[in-house]
Amino acid sequence: MAGRGSWSARPRTAPPAVALSAALIFTVLTALTGCGSGDSGGPADDTAGGSPAAAAESPGESAGQDGQDGQEQPAGEDTDEFQPPDLAHKQFEGREPALENLGEGDWGGPFPHAGAEFWALVHHTYTGSPEDLTAEGFGEAFAGLRPVHLFMSFVHVGGEELTGVDLLKQTGSAVWSADGEQAMGADLGDEGAALPGGCPPGGAERDYALGVEEVICMTYFLPADAEPAEVSLFTGQENELRWRLG
């Protein structure tokens, strides 16, 4: 048993001569065939080639990243805070809000509202006595667009076509006088609510407590086919719409 154990251990321990012969044979074969240099060069080439490959991939990846960055930049611009067109806005300091000297198509602001500042587009300026301000023809003038007034943090949007006072009752609204005071304002979307003000005001029975003779209507537009909902005025989609109108 000991002999078998001793014999079985011999193959596991190669004699020095056998190991030397194997090394010599490998060296000769390497010299004759060049396979060894190819093999040894292979990994070296792989390593060397790997670096250029990695370098080649690196520009590709960086280019891809640059491309992604390029694609992400417009998205970043879309999410940036809205800025009115340079040639279309007027800014006044020391008045909140400051509406004087604004005309139709002008951007006014910034206006503080709900802890934020935003800009508004003047779409109509009405001058005269309250009795002269009517809503006649208002709906027809803006067919296809739903007017939404900027001085409400939330507005009520209806999907059906409305005109005149019926349209005004579906929107939150506020009207500001030229001296920067709020002349009137109410959430007209509440069912059964009176119509104390609107854009434009709808009749001589309106209560103008401040006795203003000029009001400036700051409005915002949403598509007429919008689903009935409460829509925040401070989303990127509406900012985009506001930009197009500007």
PDB file of N, CA and C in Angstrom, residues 16-66:
ATOM      1  N   PRO A  16      13.144  17.167 -12.261  1.00  0.00           N
ATOM      2  CA  PRO A  16      13.772  18.358 -12.853  1.00  0.00           C
ATOM      3  C   PRO A  16      14.136  18.171 -14.301  1.00  0.00           C
ATOM      4  N   ALA A  17      14.570  16.974 -14.678  1.00  0.00           N
ATOM      5  CA  ALA A  17      14.968  16.733 -16.067  1.00  0.00           C
ATOM      6  C   ALA A  17      13.775  16.844 -16.992  1.00  0.00           C
ATOM      7  N   VAL A  18      12.630  16.317 -16.568  1.00  0.00           N
ATOM      8  CA  VAL A  18      11.428  16.383 -17.397  1.00  0.00           C
ATOM      9  C   VAL A  18      10.979  17.828 -17.554  1.00  0.00           C
ATOM     10  N   ALA A  19      11.015  18.576 -16.474  1.00  0.00           N
ATOM     11  CA  ALA A  19      10.613  19.974 -16.544  1.00  0.00           C
ATOM     12  C   ALA A  19      11.546  20.746 -17.447  1.00  0.00           C
ATOM     13  N   LEU A  20      12.856  20.464 -17.366  1.00  0.00           N
ATOM     14  CA  LEU A  20      13.821  21.146 -18.219  1.00  0.00           C
ATOM     15  C   LEU A  20      13.615  20.782 -19.665  1.00  0.00           C
ATOM     16  N   SER A  21      13.337  19.478 -19.931  1.00  0.00           N
ATOM     17  CA  SER A  21      13.101  19.042 -21.307  1.00  0.00           C
ATOM     18  C   SER A  21      11.868  19.730 -21.876  1.00  0.00           C
ATOM     19  N   ALA A  22      10.836  19.821 -21.098  1.00  0.00           N
ATOM     20  CA  ALA A  22       9.619  20.472 -21.574  1.00  0.00           C
ATOM     21  C   ALA A  22       9.885  21.934 -21.883  1.00  0.00           C
ATOM     22  N   ALA A  23      10.672  22.576 -21.027  1.00  0.00           N
ATOM     23  CA  ALA A  23      10.985  23.979 -21.273  1.00  0.00           C
ATOM     24  C   ALA A  23      11.821  24.130 -22.523  1.00  0.00           C
ATOM     25  N   LEU A  24      12.759  23.203 -22.725  1.00  0.00           N
ATOM     26  CA  LEU A  24      13.622  23.265 -23.908  1.00  0.00           C
ATOM     27  C   LEU A  24      12.818  23.041 -25.177  1.00  0.00           C
ATOM     28  N   ILE A  25      11.916  22.051 -25.135  1.00  0.00           N
ATOM     29  CA  ILE A  25      11.082  21.772 -26.308  1.00  0.00           C
ATOM     30  C   ILE A  25      10.225  22.987 -26.647  1.00  0.00           C
ATOM     31  N   PHE A  26       9.648  23.609 -25.623  1.00  0.00           N
ATOM     32  CA  PHE A  26       8.802  24.781 -25.847  1.00  0.00           C
ATOM     33  C   PHE A  26       9.602  25.918 -26.463  1.00  0.00           C
ATOM     34  N   THR A  27      10.862  26.063 -25.983  1.00  0.00           N
ATOM     35  CA  THR A  27      11.714  27.128 -26.510  1.00  0.00           C
ATOM     36  C   THR A  27      12.051  26.876 -27.968  1.00  0.00           C
ATOM     37  N   VAL A  28      12.356  25.609 -28.306  1.00  0.00           N
ATOM     38  CA  VAL A  28      12.695  25.267 -29.692  1.00  0.00           C
ATOM     39  C   VAL A  28      11.495  25.488 -30.601  1.00  0.00           C
ATOM     40  N   LEU A  29      10.345  24.998 -30.167  1.00  0.00           N
ATOM     41  CA  LEU A  29       9.143  25.172 -30.980  1.00  0.00           C
ATOM     42  C   LEU A  29       8.833  26.651 -31.178  1.00  0.00           C
ATOM     43  N   THR A  30       9.053  27.414 -30.149  1.00  0.00           N
ATOM     44  CA  THR A  30       8.804  28.851 -30.246  1.00  0.00           C
ATOM     45  C   THR A  30       9.714  29.488 -31.275  1.00  0.00           C
ATOM     46  N   ALA A  31      10.984  29.084 -31.248  1.00  0.00           N
ATOM     47  CA  ALA A  31      11.949  29.657 -32.183  1.00  0.00           C
ATOM     48  C   ALA A  31      11.649  29.241 -33.608  1.00  0.00           C
ATOM     49  N   LEU A  32      11.212  27.977 -33.819  1.00  0.00           N
ATOM     50  CA  LEU A  32      10.974  27.466 -35.167  1.00  0.00           C
ATOM     51  C   LEU A  32       9.673  27.982 -35.771  1.00  0.00           C
ATOM     52  N   THR A  33       8.625  27.991 -34.999  1.00  0.00           N
ATOM     53  CA  THR A  33       7.298  28.317 -35.548  1.00  0.00           C
ATOM     54  C   THR A  33       6.913  29.779 -35.378  1.00  0.00           C
ATOM     55  N   GLY A  34       7.485  30.436 -34.418  1.00  0.00           N
ATOM     56  CA  GLY A  34       7.096  31.816 -34.151  1.00  0.00           C
ATOM     57  C   GLY A  34       5.775  31.923 -33.434  1.00  0.00           C
ATOM     58  N   CYS A  35       5.174  30.790 -33.089  1.00  0.00           N
ATOM     59  CA  CYS A  35       3.882  30.824 -32.412  1.00  0.00           C
ATOM     60  C   CYS A  35       3.992  31.499 -31.064  1.00  0.00           C
ATOM     61  N   GLY A  36       5.136  31.238 -30.410  1.00  0.00           N
ATOM     62  CA  GLY A  36       5.289  31.822 -29.090  1.00  0.00           C
ATOM     63  C   GLY A  36       5.332  33.333 -29.162  1.00  0.00           C
ATOM     64  N   SER A  37       6.081  33.860 -30.175  1.00  0.00           N
ATOM     65  CA  SER A  37       6.142  35.310 -30.291  1.00  0.00           C
ATOM     66  C   SER A  37       4.788  35.866 -30.674  1.00  0.00           C
ATOM     67  N   GLY A  38       4.075  35.044 -31.500  1.00  0.00           N
ATOM     68  CA  GLY A  38       2.728  35.487 -31.847  1.00  0.00           C
ATOM     69  C   GLY A  38       1.833  35.513 -30.635  1.00  0.00           C
ATOM     70  N   ASP A  39       1.987  34.439 -29.825  1.00  0.00           N
ATOM     71  CA  ASP A  39       1.149  34.394 -28.635  1.00  0.00           C
ATOM     72  C   ASP A  39       1.519  35.503 -27.665  1.00  0.00           C
ATOM     73  N   SER A  40       2.869  35.626 -27.485  1.00  0.00           N
ATOM     74  CA  SER A  40       3.280  36.653 -26.544  1.00  0.00           C
ATOM     75  C   SER A  40       2.977  38.030 -27.094  1.00  0.00           C
ATOM     76  N   GLY A  41       3.135  38.138 -28.466  1.00  0.00           N
ATOM     77  CA  GLY A  41       2.814  39.415 -29.071  1.00  0.00           C
ATOM     78  C   GLY A  41       1.324  39.658 -29.076  1.00  0.00           C
ATOM     79  N   GLY A  42       0.564  38.545 -29.139  1.00  0.00           N
ATOM     80  CA  GLY A  42      -0.885  38.680 -29.175  1.00  0.00           C
ATOM     81  C   GLY A  42      -1.411  39.443 -27.982  1.00  0.00           C
ATOM     82  N   PRO A  43      -1.072  38.973 -26.797  1.00  0.00           N
ATOM     83  CA  PRO A  43      -1.537  39.730 -25.646  1.00  0.00           C
ATOM     84  C   PRO A  43      -0.997  41.148 -25.633  1.00  0.00           C
ATOM     85  N   ALA A  44       0.280  41.292 -26.068  1.00  0.00           N
ATOM     86  CA  ALA A  44       0.836  42.639 -26.110  1.00  0.00           C
ATOM     87  C   ALA A  44       0.069  43.482 -27.106  1.00  0.00           C
ATOM     88  N   ASP A  45      -0.243  42.838 -28.288  1.00  0.00           N
ATOM     89  CA  ASP A  45      -1.016  43.567 -29.284  1.00  0.00           C
ATOM     90  C   ASP A  45      -2.408  43.869 -28.755  1.00  0.00           C
ATOM     91  N   ASP A  46      -2.946  42.864 -28.050  1.00  0.00           N
ATOM     92  CA  ASP A  46      -4.268  43.092 -27.489  1.00  0.00           C
ATOM     93  C   ASP A  46      -4.236  44.265 -26.513  1.00  0.00           C
ATOM     94  N   THR A  47      -3.130  44.245 -25.720  1.00  0.00           N
ATOM     95  CA  THR A  47      -3.020  45.329 -24.754  1.00  0.00           C
ATOM     96  C   THR A  47      -2.800  46.651 -25.454  1.00  0.00           C
ATOM     97  N   ALA A  48      -1.844  46.601 -26.424  1.00  0.00           N
ATOM     98  CA  ALA A  48      -1.573  47.834 -27.157  1.00  0.00           C
ATOM     99  C   ALA A  48      -2.767  48.215 -27.994  1.00  0.00           C
ATOM    100  N   GLY A  49      -3.340  47.148 -28.645  1.00  0.00           N
ATOM    101  CA  GLY A  49      -4.507  47.430 -29.466  1.00  0.00           C
ATOM    102  C   GLY A  49      -5.690  47.829 -28.608  1.00  0.00           C
ATOM    103  N   GLY A  50      -5.695  47.293 -27.387  1.00  0.00           N
ATOM    104  CA  GLY A  50      -6.802  47.633 -26.506  1.00  0.00           C
ATOM    105  C   GLY A  50      -6.785  49.101 -26.145  1.00  0.00           C
ATOM    106  N   SER A  51      -5.576  49.635 -25.969  1.00  0.00           N
ATOM    107  CA  SER A  51      -5.495  51.052 -25.627  1.00  0.00           C
ATOM    108  C   SER A  51      -6.008  51.928 -26.751  1.00  0.00           C
ATOM    109  N   PRO A  52      -5.532  51.676 -28.024  1.00  0.00           N
ATOM    110  CA  PRO A  52      -6.116  52.471 -29.113  1.00  0.00           C
ATOM    111  C   PRO A  52      -7.606  52.231 -29.242  1.00  0.00           C
ATOM    112  N   ALA A  53      -8.000  50.967 -29.049  1.00  0.00           N
ATOM    113  CA  ALA A  53      -9.430  50.681 -29.156  1.00  0.00           C
ATOM    114  C   ALA A  53     -10.187  51.436 -28.077  1.00  0.00           C
ATOM    115  N   ALA A  54      -9.604  51.375 -26.879  1.00  0.00           N
ATOM    116  CA  ALA A  54     -10.253  52.111 -25.798  1.00  0.00           C
ATOM    117  C   ALA A  54     -10.232  53.596 -26.087  1.00  0.00           C
ATOM    118  N   ALA A  55      -9.084  54.047 -26.658  1.00  0.00           N
ATOM    119  CA  ALA A  55      -9.002  55.467 -27.007  1.00  0.00           C
ATOM    120  C   ALA A  55      -9.997  55.800 -28.095  1.00  0.00           C
ATOM    121  N   ALA A  56     -10.145  54.836 -29.052  1.00  0.00           N
ATOM    122  CA  ALA A  56     -11.105  55.072 -30.126  1.00  0.00           C
ATOM    123  C   ALA A  56     -12.521  55.080 -29.580  1.00  0.00           C
ATOM    124  N   GLU A  57     -12.750  54.153 -28.625  1.00  0.00           N
ATOM    125  CA  GLU A  57     -14.080  54.127 -28.035  1.00  0.00           C
ATOM    126  C   GLU A  57     -14.322  55.358 -27.169  1.00  0.00           C
ATOM    127  N   SER A  58     -13.239  55.826 -26.550  1.00  0.00           N
ATOM    128  CA  SER A  58     -13.404  56.970 -25.664  1.00  0.00           C
ATOM    129  C   SER A  58     -13.894  58.206 -26.392  1.00  0.00           C
ATOM    130  N   PRO A  59     -13.267  58.544 -27.579  1.00  0.00           N
ATOM    131  CA  PRO A  59     -13.835  59.680 -28.315  1.00  0.00           C
ATOM    132  C   PRO A  59     -15.260  59.416 -28.733  1.00  0.00           C
ATOM    133  N   GLY A  60     -15.523  58.151 -29.130  1.00  0.00           N
ATOM    134  CA  GLY A  60     -16.887  57.830 -29.520  1.00  0.00           C
ATOM    135  C   GLY A  60     -17.847  58.040 -28.373  1.00  0.00           C
ATOM    136  N   GLU A  61     -17.404  57.552 -27.215  1.00  0.00           N
ATOM    137  CA  GLU A  61     -18.267  57.720 -26.054  1.00  0.00           C
ATOM    138  C   GLU A  61     -18.418  59.179 -25.691  1.00  0.00           C
ATOM    139  N   SER A  62     -17.255  59.892 -25.751  1.00  0.00           N
ATOM    140  CA  SER A  62     -17.348  61.314 -25.425  1.00  0.00           C
ATOM    141  C   SER A  62     -18.178  62.034 -26.462  1.00  0.00           C
ATOM    142  N   ALA A  63     -18.026  61.587 -27.731  1.00  0.00           N
ATOM    143  CA  ALA A  63     -18.866  62.202 -28.761  1.00  0.00           C
ATOM    144  C   ALA A  63     -20.320  61.886 -28.502  1.00  0.00           C
ATOM    145  N   GLY A  64     -20.546  60.616 -28.104  1.00  0.00           N
ATOM    146  CA  GLY A  64     -21.917  60.263 -27.772  1.00  0.00           C
ATOM    147  C   GLY A  64     -22.431  61.082 -26.610  1.00  0.00           C
ATOM    148  N   GLN A  65     -21.553  61.273 -25.622  1.00  0.00           N
ATOM    149  CA  GLN A  65     -21.956  62.094 -24.492  1.00  0.00           C
ATOM    150  C   GLN A  65     -22.176  63.525 -24.920  1.00  0.00           C
ATOM    151  N   ASP A  66     -21.277  63.992 -25.824  1.00  0.00           N
ATOM    152  CA  ASP A  66     -21.475  65.344 -26.332  1.00  0.00           C
ATOM    153  C   ASP A  66     -22.789  65.440 -27.068  1.00  0.00           C
TER     154      ASP A  66
END
